[in-house]
Coordinates of C-alpha atoms and ligand atoms in Angstrom, one line a residue:
M1033 CA -32.6 17.0 -26.7
P1034 CA -35.8 17.1 -24.5
F1035 CA -35.3 17.1 -20.8
V1036 CA -33.8 13.8 -19.6
T1037 CA -33.2 12.7 -16.0
A1038 CA -31.1 9.6 -15.4
L1039 CA -32.1 7.2 -12.7
I1040 CA -29.4 4.8 -11.5
L1041 CA -30.6 1.8 -9.6
A1042 CA -27.9 0.9 -7.0
A1043 CA -29.6 0.0 -3.8
G1044 CA -29.1 -3.8 -3.9
K1045 CA -26.6 -5.6 -1.7
G1046 CA -24.9 -7.8 -4.4
T1047 CA -24.8 -10.9 -2.2
R1048 CA -22.8 -12.9 -4.7
M1049 CA -19.8 -10.6 -4.4
K1050 CA -19.4 -11.9 -0.8
S1051 CA -18.1 -8.6 0.3
D1052 CA -18.6 -6.0 3.0
L1053 CA -18.4 -3.3 0.3
P1054 CA -21.6 -2.7 -1.6
K1055 CA -21.4 -4.2 -5.0
V1056 CA -21.6 -1.0 -7.0
L1057 CA -18.5 0.3 -5.2
H1058 CA -16.2 -2.5 -6.4
K1059 CA -13.7 -1.0 -8.7
V1060 CA -13.0 -1.8 -12.3
G1061 CA -10.7 0.3 -14.5
G1062 CA -9.7 2.2 -11.4
K1063 CA -13.2 3.5 -10.3
P1064 CA -16.3 2.1 -8.7
M1065 CA -18.6 0.4 -11.3
V1066 CA -21.5 2.8 -10.6
E1067 CA -19.2 5.8 -11.3
H1068 CA -18.6 4.4 -14.8
V1069 CA -22.4 4.4 -15.4
L1070 CA -22.7 7.9 -14.1
D1071 CA -19.8 9.1 -16.2
A1072 CA -21.4 7.6 -19.3
V1073 CA -24.6 9.3 -18.4
R1074 CA -22.8 12.6 -18.1
K1075 CA -21.0 12.2 -21.4
A1076 CA -24.3 11.5 -23.1
G1077 CA -25.2 15.1 -22.1
I1078 CA -27.6 14.3 -19.3
E1079 CA -27.2 16.8 -16.5
K1080 CA -29.6 15.5 -13.8
A1081 CA -28.8 12.1 -12.4
V1082 CA -30.5 10.5 -9.4
T1083 CA -29.0 7.4 -7.8
V1084 CA -31.1 5.1 -5.7
V1085 CA -29.1 3.9 -2.8
G1086 CA -30.1 1.6 0.1
H1087 CA -27.6 -1.1 1.2
E1088 CA -24.7 0.8 2.8
A1089 CA -26.1 4.0 1.4
D1090 CA -23.6 6.2 3.2
K1091 CA -20.6 4.4 1.7
V1092 CA -22.0 4.8 -1.8
K1093 CA -22.8 8.5 -1.2
N1094 CA -19.2 9.1 0.2
A1095 CA -17.7 7.5 -2.9
L1096 CA -19.8 9.4 -5.4
G1097 CA -20.0 12.8 -3.6
D1098 CA -21.8 15.4 -5.6
K1099 CA -21.6 13.6 -8.9
T1100 CA -25.3 12.7 -8.5
E1101 CA -28.4 13.4 -6.4
Y1102 CA -29.5 10.5 -4.1
V1103 CA -32.7 9.0 -2.9
I1104 CA -32.8 6.3 -0.3
Q1105 CA -34.7 3.1 -0.8
E1106 CA -34.8 1.8 2.8
Q1107 CA -36.0 -1.7 1.9
Q1108 CA -35.3 -3.2 -1.4
L1109 CA -38.6 -4.5 -2.6
G1110 CA -37.7 -4.7 -6.3
T1111 CA -36.7 -2.6 -9.3
G1112 CA -40.2 -1.1 -9.5
H1113 CA -40.1 -0.1 -5.8
A1114 CA -36.7 1.5 -6.4
V1115 CA -38.2 3.7 -9.1
M1116 CA -41.2 4.5 -6.9
A1117 CA -38.8 5.7 -4.3
A1118 CA -36.9 7.9 -6.8
L1119 CA -39.7 9.5 -8.7
P1120 CA -40.5 12.2 -6.1
A1121 CA -36.9 13.5 -6.6
I1122 CA -37.9 14.4 -10.2
K1123 CA -39.8 17.6 -9.8
E1124 CA -40.5 18.1 -13.5
S1125 CA -43.9 17.2 -14.7
K1126 CA -42.8 15.9 -18.1
G1127 CA -39.7 14.7 -19.9
T1128 CA -37.8 11.5 -20.3
V1129 CA -36.3 9.2 -17.7
L1130 CA -33.3 7.0 -18.6
I1131 CA -33.0 4.1 -16.2
A1132 CA -29.8 2.2 -15.8
C1133 CA -28.3 -0.1 -13.3
G1134 CA -25.3 0.7 -11.2
D1135 CA -23.7 -2.7 -11.9
T1136 CA -23.2 -2.4 -15.7
P1137 CA -19.9 -0.5 -15.9
L1138 CA -19.3 -1.4 -19.5
I1139 CA -22.2 0.6 -20.9
T1140 CA -21.0 3.5 -23.1
K1141 CA -22.1 7.0 -23.9
D1142 CA -22.7 5.9 -27.5
T1143 CA -25.2 3.3 -26.4
F1144 CA -27.1 5.8 -24.2
D1145 CA -27.1 8.2 -27.2
K1146 CA -28.5 5.6 -29.5
L1147 CA -31.1 4.4 -27.0
L1148 CA -32.3 8.0 -26.5
K1149 CA -32.4 8.6 -30.2
A1150 CA -34.4 5.5 -30.8
H1151 CA -36.8 6.5 -28.0
F1152 CA -37.3 10.0 -29.4
T1153 CA -37.7 9.0 -33.0
S1154 CA -40.1 6.1 -32.4
G1155 CA -42.5 8.1 -30.2
S1156 CA -42.8 5.2 -27.7
V1157 CA -43.6 5.8 -24.1
C1158 CA -41.0 3.2 -23.2
T1159 CA -37.9 2.0 -25.1
I1160 CA -36.2 -1.0 -23.6
L1161 CA -32.5 -1.7 -24.4
S1162 CA -32.6 -5.4 -25.3
A1163 CA -30.1 -7.9 -26.4
K1164 CA -30.1 -11.2 -28.3
I1165 CA -28.0 -13.7 -26.5
T1166 CA -27.3 -17.4 -26.7
N1167 CA -27.8 -18.1 -23.0
P1168 CA -30.7 -16.0 -21.8
F1169 CA -31.0 -17.8 -18.4
G1170 CA -31.7 -15.5 -15.5
Y1171 CA -32.9 -12.5 -17.5
G1172 CA -36.3 -11.1 -18.2
R1173 CA -37.4 -12.0 -21.7
I1174 CA -38.9 -9.6 -24.3
I1175 CA -42.2 -11.1 -25.4
R1176 CA -43.2 -9.7 -28.8
N1177 CA -46.5 -9.9 -30.7
P1178 CA -46.8 -11.7 -34.1
D1179 CA -46.3 -8.2 -35.7
T1180 CA -43.0 -7.9 -33.7
S1181 CA -44.4 -5.1 -31.5
V1182 CA -43.4 -5.5 -27.8
D1183 CA -46.1 -7.0 -25.6
R1184 CA -44.5 -7.4 -22.2
I1185 CA -41.4 -8.6 -20.3
V1186 CA -41.5 -11.8 -18.4
E1187 CA -39.0 -12.6 -15.7
Q1188 CA -37.1 -15.9 -15.6
K1189 CA -38.9 -17.1 -12.5
D1190 CA -42.3 -16.3 -13.9
A1191 CA -41.8 -17.5 -17.5
L1192 CA -43.6 -20.4 -19.2
P1193 CA -41.5 -22.9 -21.1
H1194 CA -42.1 -21.3 -24.5
E1195 CA -41.2 -17.9 -23.1
L1196 CA -38.0 -19.3 -21.7
A1197 CA -37.0 -20.2 -25.2
V1198 CA -37.0 -16.5 -26.2
D1199 CA -33.4 -15.3 -26.8
E1200 CA -34.1 -11.5 -26.6
I1201 CA -33.5 -10.3 -23.1
N1202 CA -34.1 -7.1 -21.1
T1203 CA -30.7 -5.6 -20.3
G1204 CA -32.2 -3.5 -17.5
T1205 CA -31.6 -0.1 -19.2
Y1206 CA -34.6 1.8 -20.5
C1207 CA -36.1 5.2 -21.5
F1208 CA -39.5 6.1 -20.2
D1209 CA -41.8 9.0 -20.7
L1210 CA -41.9 10.6 -17.2
K1211 CA -45.6 11.2 -17.2
W1212 CA -46.5 7.7 -18.1
L1213 CA -43.9 6.2 -15.9
K1214 CA -45.5 8.0 -12.9
E1215 CA -48.8 6.6 -14.0
A1216 CA -47.6 3.0 -14.4
I1217 CA -45.5 2.8 -11.3
N1218 CA -48.5 3.2 -9.0
K1219 CA -50.2 0.3 -10.7
L1220 CA -47.5 -2.3 -9.9
T1221 CA -48.3 -5.2 -7.6
V1222 CA -46.2 -7.9 -6.0
N1223 CA -48.2 -10.7 -7.6
N1224 CA -45.3 -12.6 -9.1
A1225 CA -42.8 -15.4 -8.3
Q1226 CA -40.5 -13.2 -6.3
G1227 CA -43.1 -11.1 -4.5
E1228 CA -41.3 -7.9 -5.7
Y1229 CA -42.4 -4.8 -7.5
Y1230 CA -41.1 -5.4 -11.0
L1231 CA -40.3 -2.3 -13.0
T1232 CA -40.6 -4.6 -16.1
D1233 CA -44.4 -4.9 -15.4
T1234 CA -44.9 -1.3 -16.5
V1235 CA -44.5 -2.6 -20.1
A1236 CA -47.7 -4.7 -20.0
F1237 CA -49.5 -1.7 -18.4
F1238 CA -48.5 0.6 -21.3
V1239 CA -49.6 -1.9 -23.9
S1240 CA -52.9 -2.4 -22.1
Q1241 CA -53.4 1.4 -22.4
G1242 CA -52.8 1.2 -26.2
L1243 CA -49.4 2.9 -25.9
K1244 CA -46.4 2.0 -27.9
V1245 CA -43.4 0.2 -26.3
N1246 CA -40.2 -0.3 -28.3
A1247 CA -37.2 -2.6 -27.7
F1248 CA -34.0 -1.4 -29.2
I1249 CA -31.4 -4.2 -29.6
V1250 CA -27.9 -3.2 -28.4
E1251 CA -25.1 -3.6 -30.9
D1252 CA -22.6 -5.1 -28.5
Y1253 CA -24.2 -7.2 -25.8
Q1254 CA -21.0 -7.2 -23.8
E1255 CA -21.7 -3.6 -22.9
T1256 CA -24.7 -4.4 -20.9
L1257 CA -23.2 -7.2 -18.8
G1258 CA -24.2 -6.8 -15.2
I1259 CA -21.5 -7.7 -12.7
N1260 CA -22.7 -10.0 -10.0
S1261 CA -19.6 -11.9 -8.9
R1262 CA -15.8 -11.4 -8.6
V1263 CA -15.3 -13.5 -11.7
Q1264 CA -17.5 -11.2 -13.7
L1265 CA -15.7 -8.3 -12.2
A1266 CA -12.4 -9.6 -13.5
E1267 CA -14.0 -10.1 -16.9
A1268 CA -15.2 -6.5 -17.0
E1269 CA -11.7 -5.4 -16.0
K1270 CA -10.3 -7.1 -19.0
V1271 CA -12.8 -5.6 -21.3
L1272 CA -12.2 -2.1 -20.0
R1273 CA -8.5 -2.6 -20.1
M1274 CA -8.6 -3.6 -23.8
R1275 CA -11.0 -0.7 -24.6
K1276 CA -8.6 1.8 -23.0
A1277 CA -5.6 0.4 -24.8
I1278 CA -7.4 0.6 -28.1
Q1279 CA -8.6 4.1 -27.4
L1280 CA -5.0 5.2 -26.7
M1281 CA -3.5 3.4 -29.7
E1282 CA -6.1 5.0 -31.9
R1283 CA -4.9 8.4 -30.5
G1284 CA -1.2 7.7 -31.4
V1285 CA 0.1 6.0 -28.2
T1286 CA 2.1 2.8 -28.6
V1287 CA 1.0 0.1 -26.2
V1288 CA 3.5 -2.6 -26.8
D1289 CA 1.5 -5.4 -25.1
P1290 CA -2.1 -4.4 -24.2
Q1291 CA -2.6 -7.8 -22.4
S1292 CA 0.0 -6.9 -19.8
T1293 CA -0.7 -3.2 -19.5
F1294 CA -3.2 -1.8 -17.0
I1295 CA -4.4 1.7 -17.7
D1296 CA -7.3 3.2 -15.8
A1297 CA -10.2 4.7 -17.6
E1298 CA -9.5 8.3 -16.7
V1299 CA -5.8 8.3 -17.7
E1300 CA -4.7 10.6 -20.5
I1301 CA -1.6 10.0 -22.6
N1302 CA -0.4 12.1 -25.6
P1303 CA 0.7 10.8 -29.0
D1304 CA 4.1 9.1 -29.6
T1305 CA 4.5 8.0 -26.0
V1306 CA 5.4 4.3 -25.7
I1307 CA 4.0 2.2 -22.9
E1308 CA 6.1 -0.9 -22.3
P1309 CA 4.7 -4.1 -20.9
F1310 CA 3.9 -4.9 -17.3
T1311 CA 3.0 -1.3 -16.5
F1312 CA 0.1 0.1 -14.4
I1313 CA -1.0 3.7 -15.0
R1314 CA -3.7 4.6 -12.5
G1315 CA -6.2 7.2 -11.4
K1316 CA -6.0 10.6 -12.9
T1317 CA -2.5 10.3 -14.4
R1318 CA -1.7 12.6 -17.3
I1319 CA 1.3 11.7 -19.5
G1320 CA 2.8 13.9 -22.3
S1321 CA 4.2 13.1 -25.7
R1322 CA 7.3 11.1 -26.6
C1323 CA 7.7 9.5 -23.2
T1324 CA 8.7 5.9 -22.6
I1325 CA 6.9 4.4 -19.6
G1326 CA 7.9 0.9 -18.4
P1327 CA 8.5 -1.9 -18.5
F1328 CA 7.4 -2.8 -15.0
S1329 CA 6.3 0.6 -13.8
D1330 CA 3.4 1.6 -11.5
I1331 CA 2.2 5.2 -11.8
S1332 CA -0.7 6.6 -9.8
D1333 CA -2.2 10.1 -10.0
C1334 CA 0.8 11.7 -11.6
Q1335 CA 1.5 14.4 -14.1
I1336 CA 4.3 13.5 -16.4
L1337 CA 5.4 16.0 -19.1
D1338 CA 7.0 15.3 -22.5
N1339 CA 10.0 13.1 -23.2
A1340 CA 10.1 11.5 -19.8
Y1341 CA 11.7 8.1 -19.4
V1342 CA 10.5 5.9 -16.6
N1343 CA 11.9 2.4 -16.2
R1344 CA 10.9 -0.1 -13.5
S1345 CA 9.8 2.5 -11.1
V1346 CA 6.9 3.4 -8.8
I1347 CA 5.6 7.0 -8.9
I1348 CA 2.7 8.2 -6.8
E1349 CA 1.0 11.7 -6.8
S1350 CA 4.1 13.4 -8.2
M1351 CA 4.9 15.8 -11.0
V1352 CA 7.6 15.0 -13.5
G1353 CA 8.7 17.9 -15.8
E1354 CA 10.0 17.6 -19.4
N1355 CA 13.0 15.5 -20.3
C1356 CA 13.4 13.7 -16.9
T1357 CA 14.9 10.2 -16.6
I1358 CA 13.6 8.0 -13.8
G1359 CA 14.8 4.5 -12.8
P1360 CA 15.4 1.7 -12.9
F1361 CA 14.0 1.0 -9.5
A1362 CA 13.2 4.5 -8.3
Y1363 CA 10.4 5.3 -5.9
L1364 CA 8.8 8.7 -6.1
R1365 CA 6.3 9.2 -3.3
P1366 CA 3.5 11.9 -3.0
G1367 CA 4.6 15.5 -3.3
T1368 CA 7.6 14.9 -5.4
R1369 CA 8.2 17.4 -8.2
L1370 CA 11.0 17.0 -10.7
V1371 CA 11.2 20.3 -12.5
E1372 CA 13.0 19.6 -15.8
R1373 CA 15.9 17.4 -17.1
V1374 CA 16.2 15.8 -13.7
K1375 CA 17.8 12.4 -13.4
V1376 CA 16.6 10.1 -10.7
G1377 CA 18.5 6.8 -10.9
D1378 CA 18.4 3.4 -9.3
F1379 CA 17.3 2.7 -5.7
V1380 CA 16.4 6.3 -5.0
E1381 CA 13.4 7.3 -2.9
I1382 CA 12.1 10.8 -3.0
K1383 CA 9.1 12.2 -1.1
N1384 CA 7.6 15.7 -0.7
S1385 CA 10.5 17.4 -2.4
V1386 CA 11.3 19.6 -5.4
I1387 CA 14.3 18.7 -7.5
G1388 CA 15.4 21.7 -9.7
E1389 CA 16.2 21.8 -13.4
G1390 CA 19.1 19.7 -14.4
S1391 CA 19.8 18.2 -11.0
K1392 CA 20.8 14.6 -10.5
V1393 CA 20.1 12.0 -7.8
P1394 CA 21.7 9.1 -9.6
H1395 CA 21.9 6.3 -7.1
L1396 CA 20.9 4.9 -3.7
S1397 CA 19.6 8.0 -2.0
Y1398 CA 16.7 9.1 0.2
V1399 CA 15.5 12.6 -0.3
G1400 CA 12.6 13.8 1.9
D1401 CA 11.1 17.2 2.6
A1402 CA 13.8 18.9 0.5
Q1403 CA 14.1 21.9 -1.8
V1404 CA 16.8 21.2 -4.2
G1405 CA 17.9 23.9 -6.6
R1406 CA 19.2 23.7 -10.2
N1407 CA 22.2 21.6 -11.4
V1408 CA 22.8 20.0 -8.0
N1409 CA 24.5 16.7 -7.9
I1410 CA 23.5 14.4 -5.0
G1411 CA 26.1 11.7 -4.6
C1412 CA 25.4 8.1 -4.2
G1413 CA 24.1 7.1 -0.8
T1414 CA 23.0 10.6 0.3
I1415 CA 20.4 10.7 3.0
T1416 CA 18.3 13.5 4.3
C1417 CA 17.8 12.7 7.9
N1418 CA 14.4 14.4 8.0
Y1419 CA 12.7 12.7 11.0
D1420 CA 13.7 13.1 14.6
G1421 CA 11.2 10.6 15.8
K1422 CA 8.5 13.2 16.4
K1423 CA 8.7 15.8 13.6
K1424 CA 9.7 16.1 10.0
H1425 CA 12.3 18.8 9.2
P1426 CA 13.2 20.5 5.9
T1427 CA 16.4 20.4 3.9
K1428 CA 17.4 23.1 1.4
I1429 CA 20.1 22.7 -1.2
D1430 CA 20.9 25.7 -3.4
D1431 CA 21.8 25.8 -7.1
G1432 CA 25.0 24.1 -8.2
A1433 CA 25.8 22.4 -4.9
F1434 CA 27.7 19.2 -5.0
I1435 CA 26.8 16.6 -2.3
G1436 CA 29.6 14.0 -1.9
S1437 CA 28.7 10.3 -1.7
N1438 CA 27.4 8.9 1.5
T1439 CA 26.4 12.2 3.0
N1440 CA 23.9 12.5 5.9
L1441 CA 22.1 15.8 5.9
V1442 CA 20.6 16.2 9.4
A1443 CA 17.5 18.3 9.0
P1444 CA 16.8 21.1 9.3
A1445 CA 19.8 21.4 6.9
E1446 CA 20.9 24.1 4.6
V1447 CA 23.6 23.9 1.8
G1448 CA 24.4 27.1 0.1
E1449 CA 24.8 27.8 -3.6
G1450 CA 27.8 26.1 -5.2
A1451 CA 28.9 24.5 -1.9
V1452 CA 30.7 21.2 -1.9
I1453 CA 30.3 18.5 0.7
G1454 CA 33.0 16.0 1.2
A1455 CA 32.1 12.3 0.8
G1456 CA 31.0 10.6 4.0
S1457 CA 30.1 13.8 5.8
T1458 CA 27.4 14.1 8.4
I1459 CA 26.2 17.7 8.1
T1460 CA 24.6 19.3 11.1
K1461 CA 25.4 22.9 10.5
K1462 CA 24.6 25.3 7.7
V1463 CA 27.0 25.2 4.8
P1464 CA 27.7 28.7 3.3
D1465 CA 27.7 29.4 -0.4
Y1466 CA 30.8 28.1 -2.3
A1467 CA 32.3 26.5 1.0
L1468 CA 33.6 23.0 1.3
A1469 CA 32.1 21.2 4.3
V1470 CA 33.8 18.0 5.6
G1471 CA 32.1 16.4 8.6
R1472 CA 33.8 13.1 9.1
A1473 CA 36.4 11.6 11.5
K1474 CA 40.0 12.3 10.3
Q1475 CA 41.7 9.2 8.8
V1476 CA 44.5 7.7 10.9
N1477 CA 47.1 5.5 9.2
I1478 CA 49.1 3.1 11.5
S1479 CA 52.2 2.1 9.5
E1480 CA 53.1 -1.6 9.2
W1481 CA 50.1 -2.6 11.3
A1482 CA 49.1 -5.4 9.1
T1483 CA 52.5 -6.9 8.8
K1484 CA 52.9 -6.8 12.5
K1485 CA 49.6 -8.6 13.0
E1486 CA 50.7 -11.3 10.6
E1487 CA 54.0 -11.8 12.5
K1488 CA 52.2 -12.0 15.8
N1489 CA 49.9 -14.7 14.5
E1490 CA 52.9 -16.8 13.4
D1491 CA 54.4 -16.8 16.9
Ligands
UD1_744 C1 -33.6 -7.1 -13.7 C2 -34.9 -7.1 -14.6 C3 -34.7 -8.2 -15.7 C4 -33.4 -7.9 -16.5 C5 -32.2 -7.8 -15.5 C6 -31.0 -7.3 -16.3 C7 -36.7 -6.6 -13.1 C8 -37.9 -7.1 -12.4 N1 -36.0 -7.4 -13.8 O1 -33.6 -8.3 -13.0 O2 -35.8 -8.1 -16.6 O3 -33.2 -8.9 -17.4 O4 -32.5 -6.8 -14.5 O5 -29.9 -7.4 -15.5 O6 -36.5 -5.4 -13.1 N2 -32.3 -2.6 -7.3 C9 -32.6 -1.6 -6.4 N3 -33.6 -1.8 -5.5 C10 -34.3 -3.0 -5.5 C11 -34.0 -4.0 -6.4 C12 -32.9 -3.8 -7.3 O7 -32.0 -0.5 -6.4 O8 -35.2 -3.1 -4.7 C13 -31.2 -2.4 -8.2 C14 -30.0 -3.3 -8.0 O9 -29.1 -2.8 -7.1 C15 -29.5 -3.5 -9.4 C16 -30.7 -3.3 -10.3 O10 -31.7 -2.7 -9.5 O11 -28.5 -2.5 -9.7 C17 -31.2 -4.6 -10.9 O12 -31.7 -5.4 -9.8 P1 -31.5 -7.0 -9.8 O13 -32.1 -7.6 -8.6 O14 -30.1 -7.3 -10.2 O15 -32.5 -7.3 -11.1 P2 -32.6 -8.7 -11.8 O16 -33.4 -9.6 -10.9 O17 -31.3 -9.1 -12.3
CA745 CA1 -33.5 -9.7 -8.5

């Protein structure tokens, strides 16, 4: 492929979002819309991407980091002006420029591929990605000559009635020959209904120079939808969600009910895993094979290995090893690592802890800042008292230890290998290997107390 630079136009405010956040940073499918566009550009094999930022430029730069280069368009005087601002960032003297908008998150790598291919094979100086739609209101129209060659693009606000009747529209994505784009961009004026520099006016310039312009009609118009409002944002979310579910199903994942399953674009899941309804899988989560996830689970940025079973649980930034069982109603917070064959049962919260192979935390426990060895049994209602009001302290429980129900482990705490803790203990001292620790008040029985109380009441 000849040298291609991508230019992403993302300087606009997006007034109709009614938001403090710049439009292109609103998330769909778990990432900012402009990031979807950039990722599709990358997948199409384009290495150099320049993003035009303006409104809240710093926020956009922070969100995208070094995924792209940036140019600042201080004042937004139109799409042609945005390209004017960006061209100095392209040092090459020749090549191709792919221009896309930061608010079209549904566009795919395949469409970029096809557009580029159409551009290279037709030998045009400009190839417009166009679409045929039933309601073209608001878009620029593609005006063709009687021989069907492209003559110009006319914007909605500048169009004559017969031009408004044209149903082929400009999607806002194009390929340009760099040399001719540089030539044309300097010729733009603001003599139009909006007083802006229109990138679309370059088309008439090319034609006036006897150069060929081509319009390539997109297969699936939905891909080129620009997001301008929160309603459209929700529509895009729905499209991405369905697309992701289909992609996963085609790769061998069962998604029981795609309508009620929310899986972010970047998530990876291996074959024969089943995703039950009402489940959210977010961020950069990776899930292995033969797992059952859900129903009603919410998993963010986790790595979950094969054969895991997760039911009605919330898991954040955690690692779950093979053959683990989680839930119902477990809450795994960041930094949790379940090594292998670990069982975490109902109403258990774990954070920043490692639970070793074969260990069990079956019910109603809080485990924080703990290193738990292998085959440990943590009884119902056990609490690591890890916080003294100022600092967090660690707990260490060695292999094979048995923690009786309703134990408080006052951290820093250490329980040795094979040690046993009597139910209801509050542990404040180290428990040696294989010892029994009992830390509770001794039971006192007062004989006939209840009978005597009854008799007293009768008097
Ligand atoms: C543009 C096209 C129109 C096309 C439509 C498709 C022009 C003149 N018109 O119109 O033919 O049908 O897109 O959606 O190009 N931007 C900047 N700087 C600016 C102005 C815009 O970066 O000064 C960015 C915006 O952030 C946005 C993109 O360019 O991502 C498109 O701008 P927008 O104002 O939405 O263009 P339209 O008027 O919709
Ligand atoms: Ca506009």
